[in-house]
mmCIF file of C-alpha atoms in Angstrom:
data_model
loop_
_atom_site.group_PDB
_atom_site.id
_atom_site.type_symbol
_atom_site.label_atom_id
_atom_site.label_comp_id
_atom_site.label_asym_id
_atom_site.label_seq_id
_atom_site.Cartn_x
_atom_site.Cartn_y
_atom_site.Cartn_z
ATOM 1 C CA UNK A 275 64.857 64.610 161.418
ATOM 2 C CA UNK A 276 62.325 62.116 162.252
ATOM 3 C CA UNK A 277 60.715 62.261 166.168
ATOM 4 C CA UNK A 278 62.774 59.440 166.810
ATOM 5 C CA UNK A 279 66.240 60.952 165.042
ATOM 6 C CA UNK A 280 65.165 63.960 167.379
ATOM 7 C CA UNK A 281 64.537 62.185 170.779
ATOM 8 C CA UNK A 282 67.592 60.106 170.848
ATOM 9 C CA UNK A 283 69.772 63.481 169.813
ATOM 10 C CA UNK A 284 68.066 65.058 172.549
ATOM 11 C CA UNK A 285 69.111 62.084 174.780
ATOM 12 C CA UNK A 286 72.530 61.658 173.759
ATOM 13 C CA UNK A 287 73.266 65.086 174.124
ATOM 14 C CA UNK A 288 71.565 65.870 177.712
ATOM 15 C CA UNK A 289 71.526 62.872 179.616
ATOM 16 C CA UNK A 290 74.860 61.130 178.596
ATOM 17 C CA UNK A 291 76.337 63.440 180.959
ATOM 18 C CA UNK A 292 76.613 64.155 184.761
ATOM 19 C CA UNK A 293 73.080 64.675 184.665
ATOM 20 C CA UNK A 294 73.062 61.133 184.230
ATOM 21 C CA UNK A 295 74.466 59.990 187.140
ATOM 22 C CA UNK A 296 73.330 62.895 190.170
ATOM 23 C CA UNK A 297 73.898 60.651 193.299
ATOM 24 C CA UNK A 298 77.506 59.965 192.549
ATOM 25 C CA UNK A 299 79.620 60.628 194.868
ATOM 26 C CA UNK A 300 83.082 60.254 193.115
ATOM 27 C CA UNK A 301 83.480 60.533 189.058
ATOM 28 C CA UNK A 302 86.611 60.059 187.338
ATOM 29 C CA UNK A 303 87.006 60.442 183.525
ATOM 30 C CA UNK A 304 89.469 57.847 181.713
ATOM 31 C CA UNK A 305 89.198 59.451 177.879
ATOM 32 C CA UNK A 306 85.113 59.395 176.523
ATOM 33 C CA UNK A 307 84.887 57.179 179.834
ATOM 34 C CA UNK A 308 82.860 58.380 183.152
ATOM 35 C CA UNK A 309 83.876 55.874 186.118
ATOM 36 C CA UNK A 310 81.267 56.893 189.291
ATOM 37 C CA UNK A 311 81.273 55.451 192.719
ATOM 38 C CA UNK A 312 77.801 55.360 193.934
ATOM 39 C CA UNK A 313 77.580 54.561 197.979
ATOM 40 C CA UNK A 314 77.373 50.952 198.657
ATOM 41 C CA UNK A 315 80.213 49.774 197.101
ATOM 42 C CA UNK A 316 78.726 49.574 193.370
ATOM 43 C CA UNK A 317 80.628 51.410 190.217
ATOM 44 C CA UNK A 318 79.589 52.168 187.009
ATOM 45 C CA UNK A 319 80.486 53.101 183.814
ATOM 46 C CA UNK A 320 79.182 55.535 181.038
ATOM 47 C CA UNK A 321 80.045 57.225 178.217
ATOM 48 C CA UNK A 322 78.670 59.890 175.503
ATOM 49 C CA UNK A 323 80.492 58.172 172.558
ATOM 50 C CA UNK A 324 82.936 55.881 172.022
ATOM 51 C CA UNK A 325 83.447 57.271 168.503
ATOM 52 C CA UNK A 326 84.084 53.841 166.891
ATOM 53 C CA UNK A 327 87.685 53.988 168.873
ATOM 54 C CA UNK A 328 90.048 51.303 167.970
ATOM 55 C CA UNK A 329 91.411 50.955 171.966
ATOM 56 C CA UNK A 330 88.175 49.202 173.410
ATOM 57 C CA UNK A 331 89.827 46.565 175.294
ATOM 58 C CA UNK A 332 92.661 48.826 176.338
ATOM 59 C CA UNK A 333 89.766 51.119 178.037
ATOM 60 C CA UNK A 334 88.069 48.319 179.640
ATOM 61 C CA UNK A 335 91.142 46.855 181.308
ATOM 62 C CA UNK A 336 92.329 50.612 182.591
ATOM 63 C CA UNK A 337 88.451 50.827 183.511
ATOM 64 C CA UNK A 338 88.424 48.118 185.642
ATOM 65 C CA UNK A 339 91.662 48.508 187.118
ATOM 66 C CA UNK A 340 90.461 51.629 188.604
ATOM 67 C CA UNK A 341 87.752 49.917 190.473
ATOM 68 C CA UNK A 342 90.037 47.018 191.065
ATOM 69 C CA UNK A 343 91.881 49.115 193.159
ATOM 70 C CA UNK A 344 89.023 50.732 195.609
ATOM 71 C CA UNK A 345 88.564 48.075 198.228
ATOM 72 C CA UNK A 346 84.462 48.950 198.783
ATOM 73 C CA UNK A 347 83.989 48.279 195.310
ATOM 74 C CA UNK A 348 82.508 45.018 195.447
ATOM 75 C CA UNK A 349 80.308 45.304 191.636
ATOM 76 C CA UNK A 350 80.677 47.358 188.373
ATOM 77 C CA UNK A 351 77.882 48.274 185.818
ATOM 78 C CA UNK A 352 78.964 48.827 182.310
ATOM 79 C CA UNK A 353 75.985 50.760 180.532
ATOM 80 C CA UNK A 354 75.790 49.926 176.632
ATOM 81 C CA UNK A 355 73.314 51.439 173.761
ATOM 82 C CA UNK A 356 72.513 49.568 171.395
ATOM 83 C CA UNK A 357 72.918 52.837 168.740
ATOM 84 C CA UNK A 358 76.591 53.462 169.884
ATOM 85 C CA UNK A 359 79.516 52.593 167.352
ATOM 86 C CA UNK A 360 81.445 50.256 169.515
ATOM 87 C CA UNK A 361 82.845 47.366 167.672
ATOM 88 C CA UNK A 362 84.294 44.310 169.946
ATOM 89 C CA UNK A 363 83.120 46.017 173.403
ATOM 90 C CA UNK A 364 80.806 43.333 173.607
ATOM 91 C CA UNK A 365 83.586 40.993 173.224
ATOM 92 C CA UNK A 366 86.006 42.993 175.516
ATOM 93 C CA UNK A 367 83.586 43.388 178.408
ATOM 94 C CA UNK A 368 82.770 39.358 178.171
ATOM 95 C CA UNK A 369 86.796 38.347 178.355
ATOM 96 C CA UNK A 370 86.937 41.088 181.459
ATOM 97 C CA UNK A 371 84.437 38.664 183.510
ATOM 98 C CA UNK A 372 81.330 41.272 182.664
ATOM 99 C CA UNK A 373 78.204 39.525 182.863
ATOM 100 C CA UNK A 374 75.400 40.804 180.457
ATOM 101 C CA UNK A 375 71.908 41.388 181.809
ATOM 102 C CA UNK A 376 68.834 41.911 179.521
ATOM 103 C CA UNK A 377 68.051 44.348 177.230
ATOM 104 C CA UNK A 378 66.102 47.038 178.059
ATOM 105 C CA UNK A 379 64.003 49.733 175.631
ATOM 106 C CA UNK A 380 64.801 53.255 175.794
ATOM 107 C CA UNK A 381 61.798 55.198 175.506
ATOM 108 C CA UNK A 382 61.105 58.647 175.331
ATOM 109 C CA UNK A 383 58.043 60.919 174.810
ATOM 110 C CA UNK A 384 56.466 63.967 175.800
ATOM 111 C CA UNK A 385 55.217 64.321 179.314
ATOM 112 C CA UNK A 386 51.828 65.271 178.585
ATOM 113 C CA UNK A 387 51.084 62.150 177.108
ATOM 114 C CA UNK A 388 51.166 60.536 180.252
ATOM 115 C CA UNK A 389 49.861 62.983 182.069
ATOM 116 C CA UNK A 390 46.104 61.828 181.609
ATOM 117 C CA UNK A 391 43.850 60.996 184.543
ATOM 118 C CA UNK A 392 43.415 57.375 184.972
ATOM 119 C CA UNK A 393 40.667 55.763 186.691
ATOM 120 C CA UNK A 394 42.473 53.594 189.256
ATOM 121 C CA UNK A 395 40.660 50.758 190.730
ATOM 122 C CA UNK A 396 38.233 50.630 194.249
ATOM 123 C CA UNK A 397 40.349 50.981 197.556
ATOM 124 C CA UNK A 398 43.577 51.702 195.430
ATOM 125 C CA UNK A 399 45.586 55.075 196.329
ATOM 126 C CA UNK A 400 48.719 57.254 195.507
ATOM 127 C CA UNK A 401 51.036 59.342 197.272
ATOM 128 C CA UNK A 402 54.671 60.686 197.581
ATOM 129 C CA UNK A 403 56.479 59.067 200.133
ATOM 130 C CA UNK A 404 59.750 60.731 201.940
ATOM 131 C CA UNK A 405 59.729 58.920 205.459
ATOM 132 C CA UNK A 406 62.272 55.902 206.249
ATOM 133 C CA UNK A 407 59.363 53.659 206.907
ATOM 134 C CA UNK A 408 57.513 53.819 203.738
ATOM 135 C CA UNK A 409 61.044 53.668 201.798
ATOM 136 C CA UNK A 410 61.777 50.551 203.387
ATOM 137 C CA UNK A 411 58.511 48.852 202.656
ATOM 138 C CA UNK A 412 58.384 50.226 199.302
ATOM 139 C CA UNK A 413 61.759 48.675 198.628
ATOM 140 C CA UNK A 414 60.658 45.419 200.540
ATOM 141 C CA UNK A 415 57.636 45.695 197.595
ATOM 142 C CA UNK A 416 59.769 45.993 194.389
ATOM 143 C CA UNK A 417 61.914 42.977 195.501
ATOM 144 C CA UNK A 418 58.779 40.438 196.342
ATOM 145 C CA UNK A 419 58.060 41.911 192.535
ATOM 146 C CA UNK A 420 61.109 41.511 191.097
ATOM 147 C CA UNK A 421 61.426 38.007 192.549
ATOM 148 C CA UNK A 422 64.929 38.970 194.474
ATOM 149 C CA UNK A 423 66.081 38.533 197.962
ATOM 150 C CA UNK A 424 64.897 40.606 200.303
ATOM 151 C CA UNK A 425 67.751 43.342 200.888
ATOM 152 C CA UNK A 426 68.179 46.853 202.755
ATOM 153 C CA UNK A 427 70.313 47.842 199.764
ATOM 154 C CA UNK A 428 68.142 49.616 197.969
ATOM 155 C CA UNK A 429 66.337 51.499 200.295
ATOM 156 C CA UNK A 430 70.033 52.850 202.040
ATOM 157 C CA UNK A 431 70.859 54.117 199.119
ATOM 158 C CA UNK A 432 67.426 55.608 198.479
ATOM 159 C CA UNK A 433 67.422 56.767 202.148
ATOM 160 C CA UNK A 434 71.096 58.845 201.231
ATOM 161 C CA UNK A 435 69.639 60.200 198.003
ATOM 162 C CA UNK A 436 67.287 61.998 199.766
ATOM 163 C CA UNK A 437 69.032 63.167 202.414
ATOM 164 C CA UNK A 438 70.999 65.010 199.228
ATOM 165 C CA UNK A 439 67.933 66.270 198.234
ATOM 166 C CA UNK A 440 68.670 66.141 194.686
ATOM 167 C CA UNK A 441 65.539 66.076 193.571
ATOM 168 C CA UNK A 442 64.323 62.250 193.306
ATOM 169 C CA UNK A 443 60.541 61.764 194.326
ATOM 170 C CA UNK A 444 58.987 58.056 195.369
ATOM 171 C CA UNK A 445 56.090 57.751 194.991
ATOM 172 C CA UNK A 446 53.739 54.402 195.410
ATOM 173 C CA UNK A 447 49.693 52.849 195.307
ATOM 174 C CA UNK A 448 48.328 51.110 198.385
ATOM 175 C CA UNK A 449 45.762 48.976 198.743
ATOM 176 C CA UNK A 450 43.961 48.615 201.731
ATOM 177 C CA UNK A 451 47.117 50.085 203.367
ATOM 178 C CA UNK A 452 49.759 47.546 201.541
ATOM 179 C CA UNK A 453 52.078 49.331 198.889
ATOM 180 C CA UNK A 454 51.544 47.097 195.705
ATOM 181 C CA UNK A 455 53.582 49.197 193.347
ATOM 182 C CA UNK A 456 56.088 52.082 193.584
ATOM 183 C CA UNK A 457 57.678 54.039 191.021
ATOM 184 C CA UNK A 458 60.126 57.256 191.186
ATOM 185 C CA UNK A 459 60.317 60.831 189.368
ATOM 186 C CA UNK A 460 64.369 62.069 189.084
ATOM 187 C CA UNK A 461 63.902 65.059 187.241
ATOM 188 C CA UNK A 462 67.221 66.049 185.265
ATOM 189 C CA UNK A 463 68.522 69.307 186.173
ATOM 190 C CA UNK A 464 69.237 71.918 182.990
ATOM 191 C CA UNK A 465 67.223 69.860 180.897
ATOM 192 C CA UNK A 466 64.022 68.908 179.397
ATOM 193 C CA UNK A 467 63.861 65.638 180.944
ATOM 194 C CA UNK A 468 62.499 63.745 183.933
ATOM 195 C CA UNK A 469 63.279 59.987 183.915
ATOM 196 C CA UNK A 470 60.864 57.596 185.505
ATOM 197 C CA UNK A 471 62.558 54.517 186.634
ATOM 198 C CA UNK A 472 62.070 52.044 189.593
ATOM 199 C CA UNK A 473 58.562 50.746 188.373
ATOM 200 C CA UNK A 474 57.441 47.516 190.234
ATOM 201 C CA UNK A 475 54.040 46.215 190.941
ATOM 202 C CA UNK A 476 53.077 43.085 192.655
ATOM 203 C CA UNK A 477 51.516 40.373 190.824
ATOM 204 C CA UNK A 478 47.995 39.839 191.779
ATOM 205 C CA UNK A 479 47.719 43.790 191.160
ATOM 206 C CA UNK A 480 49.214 43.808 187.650
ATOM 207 C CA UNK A 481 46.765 44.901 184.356
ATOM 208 C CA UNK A 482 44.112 46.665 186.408
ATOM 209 C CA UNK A 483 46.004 50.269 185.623
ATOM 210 C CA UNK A 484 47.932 51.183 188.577
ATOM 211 C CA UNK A 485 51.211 51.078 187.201
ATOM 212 C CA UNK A 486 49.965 53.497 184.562
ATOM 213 C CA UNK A 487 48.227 55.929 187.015
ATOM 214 C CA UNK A 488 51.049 55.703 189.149
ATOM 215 C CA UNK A 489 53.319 56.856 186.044
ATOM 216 C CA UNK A 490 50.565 59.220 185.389
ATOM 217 C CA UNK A 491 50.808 61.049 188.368
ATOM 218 C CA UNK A 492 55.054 60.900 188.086
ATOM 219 C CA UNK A 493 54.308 62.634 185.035
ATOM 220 C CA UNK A 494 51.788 65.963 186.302
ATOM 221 C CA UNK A 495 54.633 66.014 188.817
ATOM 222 C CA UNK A 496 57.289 67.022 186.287
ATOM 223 C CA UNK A 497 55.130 69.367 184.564
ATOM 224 C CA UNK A 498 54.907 70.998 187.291
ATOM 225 C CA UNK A 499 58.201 71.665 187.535
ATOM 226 C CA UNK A 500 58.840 72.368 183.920
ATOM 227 C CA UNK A 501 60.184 69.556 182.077
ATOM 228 C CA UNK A 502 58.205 68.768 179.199
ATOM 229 C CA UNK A 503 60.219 64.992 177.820
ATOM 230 C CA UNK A 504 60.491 61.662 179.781
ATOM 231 C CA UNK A 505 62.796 59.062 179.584
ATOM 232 C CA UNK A 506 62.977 55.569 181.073
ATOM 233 C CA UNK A 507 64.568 52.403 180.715
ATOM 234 C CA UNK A 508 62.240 50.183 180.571
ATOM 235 C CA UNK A 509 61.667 46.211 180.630
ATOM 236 C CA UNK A 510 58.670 44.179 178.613
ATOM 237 C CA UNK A 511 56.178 44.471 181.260
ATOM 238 C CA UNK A 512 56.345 48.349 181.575
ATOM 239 C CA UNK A 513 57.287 49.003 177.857
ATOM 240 C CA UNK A 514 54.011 48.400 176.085
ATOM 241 C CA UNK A 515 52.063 50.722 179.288
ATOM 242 C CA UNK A 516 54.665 53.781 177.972
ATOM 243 C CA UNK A 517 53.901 52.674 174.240
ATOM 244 C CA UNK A 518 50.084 53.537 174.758
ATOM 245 C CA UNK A 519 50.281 56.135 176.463
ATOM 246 C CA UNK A 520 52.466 57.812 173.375
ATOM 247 C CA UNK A 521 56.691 56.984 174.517
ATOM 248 C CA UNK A 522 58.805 56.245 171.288
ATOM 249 C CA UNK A 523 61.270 53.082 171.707
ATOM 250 C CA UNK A 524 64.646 54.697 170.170
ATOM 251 C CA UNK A 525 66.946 52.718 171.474
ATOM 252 C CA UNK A 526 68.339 49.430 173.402
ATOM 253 C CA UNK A 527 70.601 49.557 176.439
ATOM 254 C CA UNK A 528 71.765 46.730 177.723
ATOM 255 C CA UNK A 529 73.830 46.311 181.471
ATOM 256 C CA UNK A 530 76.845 44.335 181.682
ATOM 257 C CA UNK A 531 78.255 43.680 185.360
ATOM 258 C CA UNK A 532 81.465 42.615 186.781
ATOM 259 C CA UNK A 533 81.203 41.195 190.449
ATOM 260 C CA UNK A 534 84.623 41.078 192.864
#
C-alpha cells in the first residue's frame, strides 16, 4: 500500500471508534451508527462504514428521531468522509433539514515531522494552559478569529473536559500578555495517534510562524507520551502549514448539522 492507502487504514480502523469521541457522555449504537450526547445540548453522529447499505434514509430518520426525542438536544452533527461508500446520504441528510458546512482535509503524518524547533517571533510565547481564566480568554480568542459571536460555549465544555481529565491539553502563544492563537493536543488512547484540532490565530498575527510553532510544540508533547501519527481536520488556512511540515491530505470530511 501506498503511505496514503496506509494512513487512512490506520485512521479508519483506530479513530472511527470510541476513541473518536472521549468526552461523550451518552453513546447509543443504531446498526454501523454511533449517536453521542456531548454536554451542552449538541449530538453527533459517526460511523466506521456504512458499507454501501441500501437503508440510508431509513437510518437518518431513526437517527434523528433519537435526538428528536431528548429535550437538551438543541443541534446534531452528522460527520461524513469523503472516501466512505454512501450513496444518497448526501441527499437523505439534506431532505432531514441537515445543513452542510465546508469541507475540511484530513491530514495525517508522522509526529516528528512537526516536531522541529521553530523560531517564533520577538515578545511571542507558548505554554499549556489548565486554569478557568486562560480557557475562557483562549476561547474568547478563537471566536474574534473565527469571526463568531462571542459565547461561553466552548470554553464550558472545555472547562468539563478537563475536569474528566481525559487527556486533552490547551495550549496557546501570547504576545505581550494577549493570547493570539491557541491550539489543543487530545491524544487517542490505545493508539498511535494524537489529533491536533482547535487551531485559531488572530489576524494581524497570522504568517509570522506561530501557528506552526504552536503545532510544533503540540507535537514534542505527544512524543512524549508515545504516539508517533497525528491527525487533524483541518481548514485552508491551517492545511498548507501541516503540508510543509510533511502531513498527507487522505481524505475530505465534511459536517452536516441539523438545528431544533
Amino acid at each position: 500500500m501506498t503511505s496514503k492507502e496506509q494512513y487512512l487504514k490506520a485512521y479508519d480502523q483506530q479513530l472511527r471508534t470510541d476513541a473518536e469521541t472521549p468526552s461523550a457522555i451518552d453513546v447509543t449504537r443504531l446498526g454501523p451508527l454511533r449517536l453521542v450526547t456531548f454536554a451542552g445540548g449538541r449530538g453527533f453522529i459517526t460511523y466506521q462504514d456504512l458499507g454501501g447499505t441500501h437503508h440510508i434514509p431509513t437510518l437518518v430518520t431513526t437517527a434523528l428521531d433519537h435526538f428528536r426525542a431528548i429535550p437538551e438536544i438543541s443541534s446534531v452533527e452528522w460527520k461524513t468522509r469523503g472516501h466512505d461508500n454512501a450513496p444518497g446520504l448526501h441527499e437523505a441528510l439534506i431532505a432531514h433539514g441537515f445543513v452542510p458546512e465546508d469541507p475540511e482535509s484530513i491530514m495525517i503524518g508522522p509526529l516528528e515531522a512537526l516536531a522541529q524547533e521553530v523560531q517564533l517571533p520577538a515578545g511571542v510565547t507558548l505554554r499549556k494552559i489548565e486554569g478557568e481564566a486562560d480557557i475562557r480568554a483562549m476561547s474568547a480568542m478563537a471566536d474574534a478569529a473565527f469571526g463568531d459571536p462571542a459565547s461561553t460555549r466552548m470554553a464550558d465544555s472545555l472547562l468539563a473536559r478537563l475536569a474528566r481529565d481525559d487527556g486533552m491539553e490547551l495550549w496557546v502563544a501570547e504576545a505581550n500578555g494577549q493570547i493570539v492563537s491557541c491550539g489543543r493536543l487530545e491524544p487517542v488512547p490505545g493508539t498511535d495517534f494524537a489529533g491536533i484540532w482547535g487551531g485559531a490565530t488572530l489576524e494581524p498575527y497570522r504568517g509570522r510562524g506561530i501557528y506552526r510553532a504552536l503545532t510544533a510544540a503540540r507535537a514534542r508533547s505527544a512524543l512524549s507520551l508515545g504516539k508517533t501519527l497525528v491527525h487533524s481536520d483541518s481548514t485552508e488556512f491551517s492545511r498548507p502549514i501541516l503540508e510543509r511540515a510533511g502531513l498527507m491530505r487522505v481524505s475530505t470530511t465534511t459536517p452536516y448539522n441539523w438545528s431544533r
